[in-house]
Amino acid sequence: MTGWFAVIALRIASTTRDSVASDLQWAGRNIKLFDTAGLRRKSKVEDTAEKLATSDTIRAIRFAEVVVLMVDAERGIEHQDLTIGSMVADEGRALVIAINKWDAASPGQREEAKREIGRKLAFLDFAAQLPISAREGRGLPALLAAVDAAYAAAMAKLPTPRLTRMLQLAVERQQPPRAGMNRPKLRYAHQGGSNPPIVVIHGTSLSKVPDAYRRYLEHFFADAFKLRGTPLRIQFKTGVNPYADTPGRR
């Protein structure tokens, strides 16, 4: 099936209940779209239908290859946007942020929406942000291109030799902080998985690497491999020193 699909909903927020699946062909790709229900605070989710819709939304995020988080340029970032964004980050999904109703928003609302995204959704800074108008169909080709790029980044193959070279360059630029008398040694890296890309780093004393340095490495690898639209995870594996218990050795 080919073409665009419209999902009819009320103008009142949070009235979508069922996930609606549609098939789309774009740039030679077959894409399955799921329009899911928004999420409200648990204390406000009372009836059975909405509880089912909420669980369906969570399931869709978990199994999606790319999530499009649609925020409202007129209303700004709301609680449900933060909730869904946190779920996307926890699941490691590729992501594009679509700023809807861009045509209807005033210049002041547009600027405020940008500021709020930068401040409240800073933990999703790997995602592209695109203004769109769902009603007018504006910005949708660029949105689909961003989705395609996010998918490619999530599935990217990262060669071990280049990963190790980039690791060495990252350490040259900024060494991990010392842990007591010793400094963690990061020796080589390889890819441990996709969607999201996982970089496994081997070395010694890696349990002492602080979270801030882990985030530095995540951003460094993402920039080096141009992985726009997907989070990147770092895993550390510390090698066993066979001489650790030998008397007189340091």
Coordinates of C-alpha atoms in Angstrom, one line a residue:
M1 CA 0.0 0.0 0.0
T2 CA 1.4 3.4 -1.0
G3 CA 0.5 6.9 0.1
W4 CA -0.1 9.3 3.0
F5 CA -2.4 8.5 5.8
A6 CA -4.5 10.8 8.0
V7 CA -5.4 9.9 11.6
I8 CA -8.6 11.7 12.6
A9 CA -8.7 12.8 16.3
L10 CA -10.5 15.4 18.3
R11 CA -8.9 18.9 18.8
I12 CA -9.0 18.2 22.5
A13 CA -5.6 17.0 23.8
S14 CA -5.2 13.4 25.0
T15 CA -8.3 12.0 23.3
T16 CA -6.4 9.5 21.1
R17 CA -6.9 6.0 22.5
D18 CA -5.9 3.3 20.0
S19 CA -2.6 3.0 18.1
V20 CA -3.2 3.2 14.4
A21 CA -0.8 1.4 12.0
S22 CA -0.3 2.7 8.5
D23 CA 2.0 1.5 5.6
L24 CA 4.1 4.0 3.7
Q25 CA 6.6 3.9 0.9
W26 CA 9.1 6.6 0.8
A27 CA 12.4 6.8 -1.1
G28 CA 12.2 3.1 -2.0
R29 CA 11.7 2.1 1.6
N30 CA 8.7 0.4 3.2
I31 CA 7.8 2.1 6.4
K32 CA 5.2 1.1 9.0
L33 CA 3.9 4.1 11.0
F34 CA 2.2 3.8 14.4
D35 CA 0.3 6.7 15.7
T36 CA 0.1 6.2 19.4
A37 CA -1.9 7.7 22.3
G38 CA -0.2 10.4 24.3
L39 CA 0.7 9.7 27.9
R40 CA -0.8 11.6 30.9
R41 CA 0.2 11.5 34.6
K42 CA -0.6 8.1 36.1
S43 CA -2.9 9.7 38.7
K44 CA -5.0 11.0 35.8
V45 CA -5.2 7.7 33.9
E46 CA -8.4 6.2 35.3
D47 CA -10.4 4.3 32.8
T48 CA -9.5 0.9 31.3
A49 CA -9.4 2.1 27.7
E50 CA -6.8 4.8 28.5
K51 CA -4.7 2.3 30.6
L52 CA -4.6 0.0 27.6
A53 CA -3.6 2.8 25.3
T54 CA -0.8 3.8 27.6
S55 CA 0.6 0.3 27.7
D56 CA 0.3 0.1 23.9
T57 CA 2.3 3.4 23.6
I58 CA 5.0 2.0 25.8
R59 CA 5.1 -1.2 23.8
A60 CA 5.4 0.7 20.5
I61 CA 8.4 2.7 21.8
R62 CA 10.1 -0.4 23.0
F63 CA 9.9 -2.1 19.6
A64 CA 10.2 0.9 17.3
E65 CA 13.3 1.4 15.2
V66 CA 12.8 5.2 15.1
V67 CA 10.5 7.2 17.3
V68 CA 9.1 10.6 16.3
L69 CA 8.3 12.7 19.3
M70 CA 5.8 15.4 18.3
V71 CA 5.7 18.4 20.5
D72 CA 3.3 21.4 20.2
A73 CA 5.0 24.8 19.2
E74 CA 2.0 26.7 20.7
R75 CA 1.9 24.9 24.1
G76 CA 5.6 24.2 24.5
I77 CA 7.1 21.1 26.3
E78 CA 4.5 19.4 28.5
H79 CA 4.8 16.7 31.1
Q80 CA 3.9 13.9 28.6
D81 CA 6.7 15.1 26.3
L82 CA 9.2 14.6 29.1
T83 CA 7.7 11.2 30.0
I84 CA 7.9 9.9 26.4
G85 CA 11.3 11.4 25.9
S86 CA 12.6 9.6 29.0
M87 CA 11.1 6.3 27.8
V88 CA 12.8 6.7 24.4
A89 CA 16.2 7.4 26.1
D90 CA 15.8 4.5 28.5
E91 CA 15.1 2.1 25.6
G92 CA 17.9 3.5 23.5
R93 CA 15.6 4.3 20.5
A94 CA 16.6 6.4 17.6
L95 CA 14.6 9.7 17.7
V96 CA 13.5 12.7 15.7
I97 CA 11.7 15.6 17.4
A98 CA 8.9 17.1 15.3
I99 CA 7.8 20.6 16.4
N100 CA 4.2 20.6 15.2
K101 CA 1.9 23.7 14.5
W102 CA 4.9 25.7 13.5
D103 CA 2.8 27.7 11.0
A104 CA 0.2 28.6 13.7
A105 CA 2.7 29.6 16.4
S106 CA 3.7 33.2 16.9
P107 CA 7.4 34.2 16.6
G108 CA 7.6 34.4 20.3
Q109 CA 6.1 30.9 20.7
R110 CA 8.5 29.5 18.2
E111 CA 11.5 30.9 20.1
E112 CA 10.1 29.8 23.4
A113 CA 9.6 26.2 22.0
K114 CA 13.2 26.1 20.9
R115 CA 14.4 27.3 24.3
E116 CA 12.2 24.8 26.1
I117 CA 13.5 21.9 23.9
G118 CA 17.1 22.9 24.6
R119 CA 16.5 23.2 28.3
K120 CA 13.9 20.5 29.2
L121 CA 14.9 17.9 26.5
A122 CA 18.7 18.4 26.8
F123 CA 19.1 14.7 27.5
L124 CA 17.8 14.1 23.9
D125 CA 20.4 16.3 22.3
F126 CA 21.3 13.6 19.8
A127 CA 18.0 14.0 18.0
A128 CA 17.3 16.3 15.1
Q129 CA 14.6 18.9 15.6
L130 CA 12.3 19.8 12.7
P131 CA 9.4 22.3 12.5
I132 CA 6.4 20.9 10.7
S133 CA 2.7 21.5 10.1
A134 CA 0.8 18.2 10.1
R135 CA -2.4 19.9 9.0
E136 CA -0.7 21.7 6.1
G137 CA 1.7 18.8 5.3
R138 CA 4.7 21.2 5.5
G139 CA 8.1 19.9 6.6
L140 CA 7.2 16.2 6.2
P141 CA 9.8 15.3 3.5
A142 CA 12.5 16.7 5.7
L143 CA 11.0 14.8 8.7
L144 CA 11.1 11.5 6.8
A145 CA 14.7 12.2 5.7
A146 CA 15.7 12.8 9.3
V147 CA 13.9 9.5 10.3
D148 CA 15.9 7.7 7.5
A149 CA 19.2 9.2 8.8
A150 CA 18.4 8.3 12.4
Y151 CA 17.7 4.7 11.3
A152 CA 21.0 4.5 9.4
A153 CA 22.9 5.9 12.4
A154 CA 21.2 3.3 14.7
M155 CA 22.2 0.5 12.4
A156 CA 25.7 1.8 11.6
K157 CA 28.6 -0.6 11.4
L158 CA 31.6 0.7 13.3
P159 CA 34.9 -1.0 12.3
T160 CA 37.1 -2.1 15.2
P161 CA 40.3 -0.5 13.8
R162 CA 38.7 2.9 13.5
L163 CA 36.9 2.6 16.8
T164 CA 40.3 1.9 18.5
R165 CA 41.9 4.8 16.7
M166 CA 39.1 7.2 17.8
L167 CA 39.4 5.9 21.3
Q168 CA 43.2 6.7 21.3
L169 CA 42.4 10.1 19.9
A170 CA 39.8 10.7 22.6
V171 CA 42.2 9.8 25.4
E172 CA 44.9 11.9 23.9
R173 CA 42.6 14.9 24.0
Q174 CA 41.3 14.2 27.4
Q175 CA 42.6 11.5 29.7
P176 CA 40.3 9.9 32.3
P177 CA 40.8 11.3 35.8
R178 CA 42.9 9.4 38.2
A179 CA 41.3 7.0 40.7
G180 CA 43.6 7.2 43.7
M181 CA 47.2 6.4 42.6
N182 CA 46.2 4.9 39.3
R183 CA 44.6 6.2 36.1
P184 CA 42.2 3.9 34.2
K185 CA 43.8 2.7 31.0
L186 CA 41.5 2.4 27.9
R187 CA 43.2 0.1 25.4
Y188 CA 41.0 -0.8 22.5
A189 CA 37.3 -0.8 21.4
H190 CA 34.9 -2.8 19.3
Q191 CA 31.2 -2.6 18.5
G192 CA 29.0 -4.7 20.8
G193 CA 25.6 -4.1 19.2
S194 CA 23.2 -1.9 17.1
N195 CA 20.0 0.1 17.7
P196 CA 21.5 1.7 19.7
P197 CA 25.1 1.4 18.7
I198 CA 27.1 0.0 21.6
V199 CA 30.9 0.6 21.9
V200 CA 32.7 -1.9 24.1
I201 CA 36.0 -0.5 25.6
H202 CA 38.6 -2.8 27.1
G203 CA 41.3 -1.8 29.5
T204 CA 42.2 -1.8 33.2
S205 CA 40.6 -0.1 36.2
L206 CA 37.6 0.8 34.0
S207 CA 35.2 0.5 36.9
K208 CA 36.8 3.7 38.2
V209 CA 35.8 5.7 35.1
P210 CA 33.3 8.4 36.2
D211 CA 30.0 9.0 34.4
A212 CA 31.1 12.4 33.2
Y213 CA 34.0 10.8 31.2
R214 CA 31.6 8.1 29.9
R215 CA 29.4 10.9 28.5
Y216 CA 32.5 12.6 27.0
L217 CA 33.3 9.3 25.1
E218 CA 29.7 8.9 24.0
H219 CA 29.7 12.4 22.4
F220 CA 33.1 11.9 21.0
F221 CA 32.3 8.6 19.2
A222 CA 28.9 10.0 18.0
D223 CA 30.6 13.0 16.5
A224 CA 33.5 11.0 15.0
F225 CA 31.1 8.6 13.2
K226 CA 28.4 11.3 12.5
L227 CA 25.7 9.3 14.3
R228 CA 22.9 11.9 14.3
G229 CA 19.5 10.7 15.6
T230 CA 20.6 7.8 17.8
P231 CA 21.9 7.5 21.3
L232 CA 25.2 5.7 21.7
R233 CA 26.1 3.5 24.6
I234 CA 29.5 2.8 26.2
Q235 CA 30.3 -0.5 27.9
F236 CA 33.5 -1.0 29.8
K237 CA 35.3 -4.4 30.2
T238 CA 38.2 -4.6 32.5
G239 CA 40.8 -7.2 31.7
V240 CA 42.1 -9.5 34.5
N241 CA 45.7 -8.9 35.5
P242 CA 47.4 -12.3 35.9
Y243 CA 50.1 -10.8 38.1
A244 CA 47.7 -8.9 40.4
D245 CA 48.3 -11.3 43.3
T246 CA 52.0 -11.9 42.7
P247 CA 54.1 -10.7 45.7
G248 CA 56.3 -7.8 45.0
R249 CA 54.6 -6.7 41.7
R250 CA 52.9 -3.3 41.3

